[in-house]
PDB file of C-alpha atoms in Angstrom:
ATOM      1  CA  MET A   1     -38.249   0.321  16.575  1.00 72.00           C
ATOM      2  CA  PHE A   2     -35.779   3.044  17.608  1.00 70.00           C
ATOM      3  CA  ASP A   3     -38.620   5.337  18.715  1.00 72.00           C
ATOM      4  CA  LYS A   4     -40.102   2.542  20.825  1.00 75.00           C
ATOM      5  CA  ILE A   5     -36.791   1.937  22.637  1.00 75.00           C
ATOM      6  CA  PHE A   6     -36.057   5.647  22.973  1.00 75.00           C
ATOM      7  CA  PRO A   7     -39.483   7.346  23.073  1.00 76.00           C
ATOM      8  CA  PRO A   8     -39.711  10.925  21.821  1.00 77.00           C
ATOM      9  CA  ARG A   9     -39.519  13.686  24.383  1.00 77.00           C
ATOM     10  CA  THR A  10     -42.651  15.788  24.833  1.00 78.00           C
ATOM     11  CA  ILE A  11     -42.029  19.529  24.756  1.00 79.00           C
ATOM     12  CA  THR A  12     -44.664  22.079  25.719  1.00 78.00           C
ATOM     13  CA  LEU A  13     -44.414  25.313  23.752  1.00 77.00           C
ATOM     14  CA  PRO A  14     -45.212  28.759  25.318  1.00 78.00           C
ATOM     15  CA  SER A  15     -48.480  28.670  23.377  1.00 77.00           C
ATOM     16  CA  GLY A  16     -49.500  25.546  25.287  1.00 76.00           C
ATOM     17  CA  LYS A  17     -49.133  23.284  22.257  1.00 79.00           C
ATOM     18  CA  THR A  18     -47.089  20.117  22.746  1.00 79.00           C
ATOM     19  CA  VAL A  19     -44.676  18.646  20.189  1.00 80.00           C
ATOM     20  CA  GLN A  20     -42.725  15.389  20.077  1.00 78.00           C
ATOM     21  CA  GLN A  21     -38.933  15.605  19.714  1.00 78.00           C
ATOM     22  CA  LYS A  22     -37.474  12.322  18.469  1.00 79.00           C
ATOM     23  CA  ALA A  23     -34.255  11.052  20.015  1.00 77.00           C
ATOM     24  CA  SER A  24     -31.134  11.676  17.928  1.00 80.00           C
ATOM     25  CA  ARG A  25     -29.920   8.776  15.770  1.00 80.00           C
ATOM     26  CA  LEU A  26     -26.344  10.019  15.969  1.00 86.00           C
ATOM     27  CA  PRO A  27     -25.267   7.792  18.932  1.00 83.00           C
ATOM     28  CA  LEU A  28     -26.678   4.709  17.165  1.00 85.00           C
ATOM     29  CA  ILE A  29     -24.942   5.606  13.893  1.00 89.00           C
ATOM     30  CA  ALA A  30     -21.664   6.247  15.743  1.00 92.00           C
ATOM     31  CA  LEU A  31     -21.973   2.890  17.522  1.00 90.00           C
ATOM     32  CA  VAL A  32     -22.600   1.053  14.223  1.00 92.00           C
ATOM     33  CA  LEU A  33     -19.629   2.775  12.590  1.00 94.00           C
ATOM     34  CA  LEU A  34     -17.430   1.900  15.583  1.00 92.00           C
ATOM     35  CA  VAL A  35     -18.444  -1.762  15.451  1.00 93.00           C
ATOM     36  CA  LEU A  36     -17.888  -1.905  11.683  1.00 92.00           C
ATOM     37  CA  THR A  37     -14.478  -0.232  12.055  1.00 88.00           C
ATOM     38  CA  VAL A  38     -13.335  -2.704  14.718  1.00 86.00           C
ATOM     39  CA  TRP A  39     -14.702  -5.636  12.713  1.00 89.00           C
ATOM     40  CA  SER A  40     -12.977  -4.398   9.539  1.00 88.00           C
ATOM     41  CA  ALA A  41      -9.688  -3.981  11.415  1.00 84.00           C
ATOM     42  CA  GLU A  42      -9.849  -7.549  12.744  1.00 84.00           C
ATOM     43  CA  PHE A  43     -10.889  -8.932   9.347  1.00 84.00           C
ATOM     44  CA  THR A  44      -8.041  -7.218   7.465  1.00 84.00           C
ATOM     45  CA  GLY A  45      -5.395  -7.705  10.158  1.00 84.00           C
ATOM     46  CA  PHE A  46      -5.101  -3.962  10.689  1.00 84.00           C
ATOM     47  CA  SER A  47      -3.619  -3.140  14.109  1.00 82.00           C
ATOM     48  CA  PHE A  48      -4.152   0.246  15.741  1.00 80.00           C
ATOM     49  CA  ARG A  49      -1.426  -0.635  18.286  1.00 84.00           C
ATOM     50  CA  VAL A  50       1.139  -1.221  15.528  1.00 85.00           C
ATOM     51  CA  LEU A  51      -0.020   1.978  13.822  1.00 84.00           C
ATOM     52  CA  ALA A  52       0.501   3.958  17.041  1.00 86.00           C
ATOM     53  CA  THR A  53       3.898   2.432  17.830  1.00 87.00           C
ATOM     54  CA  ARG A  54       5.365   2.374  14.293  1.00 86.00           C
ATOM     55  CA  PHE A  55       3.869   5.446  12.611  1.00 85.00           C
ATOM     56  CA  HIS A  56       6.832   7.594  13.640  1.00 84.00           C
ATOM     57  CA  GLU A  57       9.049   5.438  11.358  1.00 84.00           C
ATOM     58  CA  PHE A  58       7.305   7.063   8.401  1.00 84.00           C
ATOM     59  CA  PHE A  59       8.721  10.429   9.458  1.00 86.00           C
ATOM     60  CA  THR A  60      12.094   8.809  10.206  1.00 87.00           C
ATOM     61  CA  ILE A  61      12.347   7.742   6.563  1.00 85.00           C
ATOM     62  CA  LEU A  62      11.232  11.179   5.383  1.00 85.00           C
ATOM     63  CA  LEU A  63      13.860  12.848   7.567  1.00 88.00           C
ATOM     64  CA  ASN A  64      16.519  10.501   6.152  1.00 87.00           C
ATOM     65  CA  MET A  65      15.693  11.906   2.713  1.00 85.00           C
ATOM     66  CA  ILE A  66      16.882  15.336   3.904  1.00 85.00           C
ATOM     67  CA  PRO A  67      19.138  16.684   2.545  1.00 86.00           C
ATOM     68  CA  PRO A  68      18.586  15.131  -0.905  1.00 86.00           C
ATOM     69  CA  ASP A  69      21.567  13.620  -2.710  1.00 86.00           C
ATOM     70  CA  TRP A  70      22.237  16.252  -5.375  1.00 87.00           C
ATOM     71  CA  SER A  71      24.992  14.128  -6.901  1.00 87.00           C
ATOM     72  CA  SER A  72      22.310  11.661  -8.115  1.00 84.00           C
ATOM     73  CA  LEU A  73      20.547  14.397 -10.108  1.00 84.00           C
ATOM     74  CA  PRO A  74      22.198  13.634 -13.492  1.00 86.00           C
ATOM     75  CA  SER A  75      20.978  10.028 -13.361  1.00 86.00           C
ATOM     76  CA  ILE A  76      17.359  11.141 -12.776  1.00 86.00           C
ATOM     77  CA  TRP A  77      16.727  13.155 -15.962  1.00 87.00           C
ATOM     78  CA  GLY A  78      16.633  10.147 -18.297  1.00 86.00           C
ATOM     79  CA  PRO A  79      14.040   8.102 -16.354  1.00 85.00           C
ATOM     80  CA  LEU A  80      12.086  11.298 -15.616  1.00 85.00           C
ATOM     81  CA  LEU A  81      11.926  12.049 -19.334  1.00 87.00           C
ATOM     82  CA  ASP A  82      10.765   8.460 -19.938  1.00 85.00           C
ATOM     83  CA  THR A  83       8.012   8.980 -17.366  1.00 85.00           C
ATOM     84  CA  ILE A  84       6.820  12.181 -19.045  1.00 86.00           C
ATOM     85  CA  LYS A  85       6.972  10.569 -22.492  1.00 87.00           C
ATOM     86  CA  MET A  86       4.994   7.564 -21.242  1.00 86.00           C
ATOM     87  CA  SER A  87       2.367   9.866 -19.733  1.00 87.00           C
ATOM     88  CA  LEU A  88       2.153  12.137 -22.774  1.00 89.00           C
ATOM     89  CA  LEU A  89       1.990   9.372 -25.367  1.00 91.00           C
ATOM     90  CA  GLY A  90      -0.421   7.265 -23.294  1.00 90.00           C
ATOM     91  CA  SER A  91      -2.657  10.287 -22.687  1.00 91.00           C
ATOM     92  CA  ILE A  92      -2.736  11.289 -26.373  1.00 92.00           C
ATOM     93  CA  ILE A  93      -3.461   7.774 -27.672  1.00 93.00           C
ATOM     94  CA  GLY A  94      -5.951   7.080 -24.886  1.00 92.00           C
ATOM     95  CA  SER A  95      -7.824  10.345 -25.443  1.00 92.00           C
ATOM     96  CA  LEU A  96      -8.051   9.744 -29.197  1.00 93.00           C
ATOM     97  CA  VAL A  97      -9.308   6.169 -28.746  1.00 93.00           C
ATOM     98  CA  ALA A  98     -11.744   7.310 -26.040  1.00 92.00           C
ATOM     99  CA  LEU A  99     -13.590   9.538 -28.537  1.00 91.00           C
ATOM    100  CA  PRO A 100     -15.063   6.766 -30.765  1.00 91.00           C
ATOM    101  CA  VAL A 101     -15.604   4.522 -27.726  1.00 92.00           C
ATOM    102  CA  ALA A 102     -17.544   7.293 -25.969  1.00 91.00           C
ATOM    103  CA  LEU A 103     -19.533   7.917 -29.146  1.00 89.00           C
ATOM    104  CA  ALA A 104     -20.445   4.229 -29.329  1.00 91.00           C
ATOM    105  CA  ALA A 105     -21.535   4.349 -25.672  1.00 90.00           C
ATOM    106  CA  SER A 106     -23.804   7.379 -26.121  1.00 89.00           C
ATOM    107  CA  SER A 107     -27.404   6.200 -26.125  1.00 88.00           C
ATOM    108  CA  ASN A 108     -28.729   9.475 -27.607  1.00 86.00           C
ATOM    109  CA  ILE A 109     -26.517   9.153 -30.706  1.00 85.00           C
ATOM    110  CA  ILE A 110     -26.212   5.407 -31.323  1.00 86.00           C
ATOM    111  CA  PRO A 111     -29.576   3.693 -31.915  1.00 86.00           C
ATOM    112  CA  SER A 112     -28.206   0.197 -31.180  1.00 87.00           C
ATOM    113  CA  LYS A 113     -28.758  -0.561 -27.488  1.00 88.00           C
ATOM    114  CA  LEU A 114     -26.477  -3.603 -27.749  1.00 91.00           C
ATOM    115  CA  LEU A 115     -23.550  -1.489 -28.989  1.00 91.00           C
ATOM    116  CA  THR A 116     -23.990   1.149 -26.277  1.00 91.00           C
ATOM    117  CA  PHE A 117     -24.305  -1.585 -23.642  1.00 92.00           C
ATOM    118  CA  ILE A 118     -21.111  -3.322 -24.796  1.00 92.00           C
ATOM    119  CA  SER A 119     -19.208  -0.029 -24.989  1.00 91.00           C
ATOM    120  CA  LYS A 120     -20.243   0.954 -21.461  1.00 91.00           C
ATOM    121  CA  ILE A 121     -19.326  -2.503 -20.153  1.00 91.00           C
ATOM    122  CA  VAL A 122     -15.877  -2.229 -21.765  1.00 90.00           C
ATOM    123  CA  LEU A 123     -15.308   1.180 -20.167  1.00 89.00           C
ATOM    124  CA  SER A 124     -16.476  -0.156 -16.790  1.00 89.00           C
ATOM    125  CA  LEU A 125     -14.116  -3.117 -17.019  1.00 88.00           C
ATOM    126  CA  LEU A 126     -11.185  -0.869 -17.893  1.00 87.00           C
ATOM    127  CA  ARG A 127     -11.984   1.399 -14.938  1.00 85.00           C
ATOM    128  CA  THR A 128     -12.221  -1.589 -12.623  1.00 85.00           C
ATOM    129  CA  LEU A 129      -8.769  -2.825 -13.607  1.00 83.00           C
ATOM    130  CA  PRO A 130      -6.128  -1.075 -11.437  1.00 82.00           C
ATOM    131  CA  THR A 131      -3.379   0.633 -13.423  1.00 81.00           C
ATOM    132  CA  LEU A 132      -0.679  -1.332 -11.595  1.00 81.00           C
ATOM    133  CA  VAL A 133      -2.355  -4.606 -12.542  1.00 84.00           C
ATOM    134  CA  SER A 134      -2.743  -3.598 -16.189  1.00 84.00           C
ATOM    135  CA  ALA A 135       0.920  -2.471 -16.181  1.00 82.00           C
ATOM    136  CA  LEU A 136       1.976  -5.831 -14.750  1.00 83.00           C
ATOM    137  CA  ILE A 137      -0.021  -7.684 -17.419  1.00 86.00           C
ATOM    138  CA  ALA A 138       1.485  -5.408 -20.079  1.00 84.00           C
ATOM    139  CA  THR A 139       5.010  -6.326 -18.911  1.00 83.00           C
ATOM    140  CA  PHE A 140       4.178  -9.982 -19.557  1.00 85.00           C
ATOM    141  CA  VAL A 141       2.896  -9.150 -23.044  1.00 85.00           C
ATOM    142  CA  PHE A 142       5.317  -6.425 -24.184  1.00 84.00           C
ATOM    143  CA  GLY A 143       8.260  -6.990 -21.868  1.00 81.00           C
ATOM    144  CA  LEU A 144       9.776  -4.754 -19.201  1.00 79.00           C
ATOM    145  CA  GLY A 145      10.169  -1.050 -19.959  1.00 78.00           C
ATOM    146  CA  PRO A 146       8.278   2.095 -20.973  1.00 81.00           C
ATOM    147  CA  MET A 147       6.207   0.249 -23.608  1.00 85.00           C
ATOM    148  CA  ALA A 148       4.290  -1.604 -20.890  1.00 84.00           C
ATOM    149  CA  GLY A 149       3.812   1.608 -18.912  1.00 84.00           C
ATOM    150  CA  THR A 150       2.518   3.456 -21.960  1.00 87.00           C
ATOM    151  CA  VAL A 151      -0.034   0.713 -22.651  1.00 89.00           C
ATOM    152  CA  ALA A 152      -1.234   0.783 -19.021  1.00 88.00           C
ATOM    153  CA  ILE A 153      -1.619   4.575 -19.109  1.00 90.00           C
ATOM    154  CA  THR A 154      -3.434   4.361 -22.453  1.00 92.00           C
ATOM    155  CA  LEU A 155      -5.982   1.895 -21.051  1.00 91.00           C
ATOM    156  CA  PHE A 156      -6.573   4.060 -17.992  1.00 90.00           C
ATOM    157  CA  THR A 157      -7.006   7.188 -20.131  1.00 92.00           C
ATOM    158  CA  ILE A 158      -9.533   5.444 -22.384  1.00 93.00           C
ATOM    159  CA  SER A 159     -11.608   4.412 -19.368  1.00 90.00           C
ATOM    160  CA  TYR A 160     -11.426   7.804 -17.629  1.00 90.00           C
ATOM    161  CA  VAL A 161     -11.909  10.135 -20.589  1.00 92.00           C
ATOM    162  CA  GLY A 162     -14.389   7.772 -22.283  1.00 92.00           C
ATOM    163  CA  LYS A 163     -16.630   7.607 -19.220  1.00 91.00           C
ATOM    164  CA  LEU A 164     -16.772  11.389 -18.717  1.00 91.00           C
ATOM    165  CA  LEU A 165     -17.112  12.076 -22.437  1.00 91.00           C
ATOM    166  CA  TYR A 166     -20.108   9.828 -23.104  1.00 90.00           C
ATOM    167  CA  GLU A 167     -21.868  11.357 -20.079  1.00 91.00           C
ATOM    168  CA  GLN A 168     -21.259  14.810 -21.564  1.00 90.00           C
ATOM    169  CA  ILE A 169     -22.544  13.654 -24.963  1.00 90.00           C
ATOM    170  CA  GLU A 170     -25.708  12.211 -23.419  1.00 89.00           C
ATOM    171  CA  ASN A 171     -26.441  15.562 -21.722  1.00 87.00           C
ATOM    172  CA  VAL A 172     -25.975  17.892 -24.707  1.00 86.00           C
ATOM    173  CA  ASP A 173     -28.749  19.873 -26.351  1.00 86.00           C
ATOM    174  CA  MET A 174     -29.996  17.571 -29.128  1.00 85.00           C
ATOM    175  CA  SER A 175     -31.943  20.241 -31.030  1.00 87.00           C
ATOM    176  CA  PRO A 176     -29.051  21.109 -33.434  1.00 86.00           C
ATOM    177  CA  PHE A 177     -28.413  17.395 -33.958  1.00 85.00           C
ATOM    178  CA  GLU A 178     -32.036  16.735 -34.900  1.00 87.00           C
ATOM    179  CA  ALA A 179     -32.096  19.794 -37.163  1.00 87.00           C
ATOM    180  CA  MET A 180     -29.033  18.604 -39.091  1.00 85.00           C
ATOM    181  CA  GLU A 181     -30.475  15.117 -39.438  1.00 84.00           C
ATOM    182  CA  SER A 182     -33.680  16.593 -40.817  1.00 85.00           C
ATOM    183  CA  VAL A 183     -31.763  18.308 -43.656  1.00 84.00           C
ATOM    184  CA  GLY A 184     -30.209  15.013 -44.769  1.00 82.00           C
ATOM    185  CA  MET A 185     -27.000  14.620 -42.755  1.00 83.00           C
ATOM    186  CA  THR A 186     -26.022  11.206 -41.435  1.00 83.00           C
ATOM    187  CA  ARG A 187     -25.863  10.695 -37.670  1.00 83.00           C
ATOM    188  CA  ILE A 188     -22.067  10.815 -37.740  1.00 83.00           C
ATOM    189  CA  GLN A 189     -22.104  14.074 -39.736  1.00 85.00           C
ATOM    190  CA  ALA A 190     -24.702  15.552 -37.377  1.00 86.00           C
ATOM    191  CA  PHE A 191     -22.548  14.488 -34.431  1.00 85.00           C
ATOM    192  CA  ARG A 192     -19.498  16.118 -36.009  1.00 86.00           C
ATOM    193  CA  PHE A 193     -21.176  19.516 -36.558  1.00 87.00           C
ATOM    194  CA  ALA A 194     -23.822  19.648 -33.776  1.00 86.00           C
ATOM    195  CA  VAL A 195     -22.582  17.642 -30.778  1.00 87.00           C
ATOM    196  CA  LEU A 196     -18.799  17.648 -30.989  1.00 87.00           C
ATOM    197  CA  PRO A 197     -18.491  21.472 -30.740  1.00 87.00           C
ATOM    198  CA  GLN A 198     -20.553  21.343 -27.534  1.00 87.00           C
ATOM    199  CA  VAL A 199     -18.399  18.701 -25.806  1.00 89.00           C
ATOM    200  CA  LEU A 200     -15.016  19.580 -27.307  1.00 87.00           C
ATOM    201  CA  PRO A 201     -13.873  22.033 -24.543  1.00 85.00           C
ATOM    202  CA  GLY A 202     -14.824  19.551 -21.827  1.00 86.00           C
ATOM    203  CA  TYR A 203     -13.171  16.701 -23.718  1.00 89.00           C
ATOM    204  CA  ILE A 204      -9.869  18.557 -24.083  1.00 87.00           C
ATOM    205  CA  SER A 205     -10.028  19.762 -20.479  1.00 85.00           C
ATOM    206  CA  THR A 206     -10.617  16.221 -19.217  1.00 87.00           C
ATOM    207  CA  SER A 207      -7.748  14.923 -21.339  1.00 88.00           C
ATOM    208  CA  LEU A 208      -5.384  17.566 -19.908  1.00 85.00           C
ATOM    209  CA  TYR A 209      -6.491  16.759 -16.368  1.00 85.00           C
ATOM    210  CA  CYS A 210      -5.948  13.067 -17.070  1.00 87.00           C
ATOM    211  CA  PHE A 211      -2.428  13.834 -18.306  1.00 86.00           C
ATOM    212  CA  GLU A 212      -1.668  15.500 -14.947  1.00 81.00           C
ATOM    213  CA  GLY A 213      -2.702  12.388 -13.079  1.00 83.00           C
ATOM    214  CA  ASN A 214      -0.901  10.101 -15.488  1.00 85.00           C
ATOM    215  CA  VAL A 215       2.441  11.730 -14.657  1.00 83.00           C
ATOM    216  CA  ARG A 216       1.910  10.760 -11.012  1.00 80.00           C
ATOM    217  CA  TYR A 217       0.670   7.274 -11.886  1.00 78.00           C
ATOM    218  CA  ALA A 218       3.605   6.718 -14.227  1.00 79.00           C
ATOM    219  CA  ALA A 219       5.992   7.376 -11.343  1.00 77.00           C
ATOM    220  CA  ILE A 220       4.858   4.212  -9.547  1.00 77.00           C
ATOM    221  CA  LEU A 221       4.584   1.957 -12.583  1.00 78.00           C
ATOM    222  CA  GLY A 222       8.293   1.242 -12.300  1.00 74.00           C
ATOM    223  CA  PHE A 223       7.560  -0.892  -9.245  1.00 74.00           C
ATOM    224  CA  VAL A 224       6.176  -3.570 -11.571  1.00 73.00           C
ATOM    225  CA  GLY A 225       8.912  -3.072 -14.182  1.00 72.00           C
ATOM    226  CA  ALA A 226       6.911  -0.783 -16.465  1.00 71.00           C
ATOM    227  CA  GLY A 227       9.745   1.731 -16.827  1.00 72.00           C
ATOM    228  CA  GLY A 228      10.106   5.359 -15.858  1.00 77.00           C
ATOM    229  CA  ILE A 229      11.354   6.985 -12.688  1.00 80.00           C
ATOM    230  CA  GLY A 230       9.587   4.403 -10.531  1.00 80.00           C
ATOM    231  CA  LEU A 231      12.446   2.010 -11.270  1.00 80.00           C
ATOM    232  CA  LEU A 232      14.879   4.419  -9.583  1.00 82.00           C
ATOM    233  CA  ILE A 233      12.555   4.893  -6.598  1.00 84.00           C
ATOM    234  CA  ASN A 234      12.202   1.138  -6.196  1.00 82.00           C
ATOM    235  CA  GLU A 235      15.958   0.656  -6.460  1.00 83.00           C
ATOM    236  CA  GLY A 236      16.695   3.481  -3.994  1.00 84.00           C
ATOM    237  CA  LEU A 237      14.223   2.172  -1.420  1.00 84.00           C
ATOM    238  CA  GLY A 238      15.591  -1.342  -1.843  1.00 84.00           C
ATOM    239  CA  TRP A 239      19.150  -0.149  -1.056  1.00 86.00           C
ATOM    240  CA  ARG A 240      17.913   2.168   1.729  1.00 85.00           C
ATOM    241  CA  ASP A 241      19.477   5.047  -0.211  1.00 86.00           C
ATOM    242  CA  TYR A 242      16.999   7.561   1.165  1.00 88.00           C
ATOM    243  CA  PRO A 243      18.891  10.763   0.156  1.00 89.00           C
ATOM    244  CA  ALA A 244      18.783   9.598  -3.478  1.00 89.00           C
ATOM    245  CA  VAL A 245      15.063   8.818  -3.131  1.00 88.00           C
ATOM    246  CA  GLY A 246      14.591  12.278  -1.618  1.00 89.00           C
ATOM    247  CA  MET A 247      16.202  13.822  -4.688  1.00 90.00           C
ATOM    248  CA  ILE A 248      13.881  11.829  -6.971  1.00 88.00           C
ATOM    249  CA  VAL A 249      10.809  12.848  -4.971  1.00 87.00           C
ATOM    250  CA  LEU A 250      11.908  16.504  -5.031  1.00 89.00           C
ATOM    251  CA  VAL A 251      12.376  16.471  -8.803  1.00 89.00           C
ATOM    252  CA  LEU A 252       9.081  14.641  -9.258  1.00 85.00           C
ATOM    253  CA  ILE A 253       7.177  17.143  -7.120  1.00 86.00           C
ATOM    254  CA  GLY A 254       8.643  20.042  -9.096  1.00 88.00           C
ATOM    255  CA  THR A 255       7.815  18.390 -12.420  1.00 86.00           C
ATOM    256  CA  VAL A 256       4.235  17.548 -11.446  1.00 83.00           C
ATOM    257  CA  TYR A 257       3.721  21.078 -10.115  1.00 86.00           C
ATOM    258  CA  LEU A 258       4.896  22.658 -13.367  1.00 87.00           C
ATOM    259  CA  ILE A 259       2.709  20.333 -15.446  1.00 83.00           C
ATOM    260  CA  GLU A 260      -0.298  20.990 -13.228  1.00 81.00           C
ATOM    261  CA  ARG A 261       0.134  24.749 -13.494  1.00 84.00           C
ATOM    262  CA  ALA A 262       0.455  24.593 -17.279  1.00 84.00           C
ATOM    263  CA  SER A 263      -2.512  22.238 -17.563  1.00 78.00           C
ATOM    264  CA  GLU A 264      -4.638  24.400 -15.266  1.00 78.00           C
ATOM    265  CA  HIS A 265      -3.807  27.474 -17.346  1.00 81.00           C
ATOM    266  CA  PHE A 266      -4.962  25.828 -20.572  1.00 78.00           C
ATOM    267  CA  ARG A 267      -8.054  24.266 -18.960  1.00 72.00           C
ATOM    268  CA  LYS A 268      -9.170  27.687 -17.712  1.00 74.00           C
ATOM    269  CA  LYS A 269      -8.862  28.967 -21.267  1.00 72.00           C
ATOM    270  CA  LEU A 270     -11.090  26.169 -22.525  1.00 64.00           C
ATOM    271  CA  ILE A 271     -13.907  26.297 -19.941  1.00 58.00           C
TER     272      ILE A 271
END
């Protein structure tokens, strides 16, 4: 259809041979993307005019955070420690639980297709559930505070590490596994000695990387009452105490940077 509307251009080569050069689809693709963008903006109520006229307020708030309120520093350490503890505990529990779940989802290890299907569905559902939503649900179940945040981080870690781990298990070399089964080992024993050593570095590396992200996620869980430093950020923004929020953001950036550097160091040792 496109070639009929915009017929190819005939080019004669120096050798006398003629070739057909089709018209570029780029203008059509750009037009479709433009129409979809405008339609999406109208559908969601997004306004480019408001974005252009109000975007500078974002920098106004950032500038109000400078200089940070250093006097608020002593009150930050406690919630910051809660955030790190939530992230660490949630990452450890989630990574440990993810191991058997990933094993159950591995089609090359588990012969039951029903079990692998259910395990993969569970992991998909956990990944679909946003961490803020799971944290909000956890506050209803366990009450406000770090307990709810830890549960939310645990669920996210199970879904993230479990998904990557069962994909690694399904792509390992199965020759050692089959050899150990042939000498009388059970499938679990063969997995322990033949498959686990192959995926263990990747599993630990993924868990460390997940811990990095969990520190950042934990910082916003306080907005739904799940404890941690997010409570202070929410309170500071509510009172328009931007210098205090600036101090929290500065401490958070420094903490996340240090954790990322340490995690990166250990992940490089593993891979």
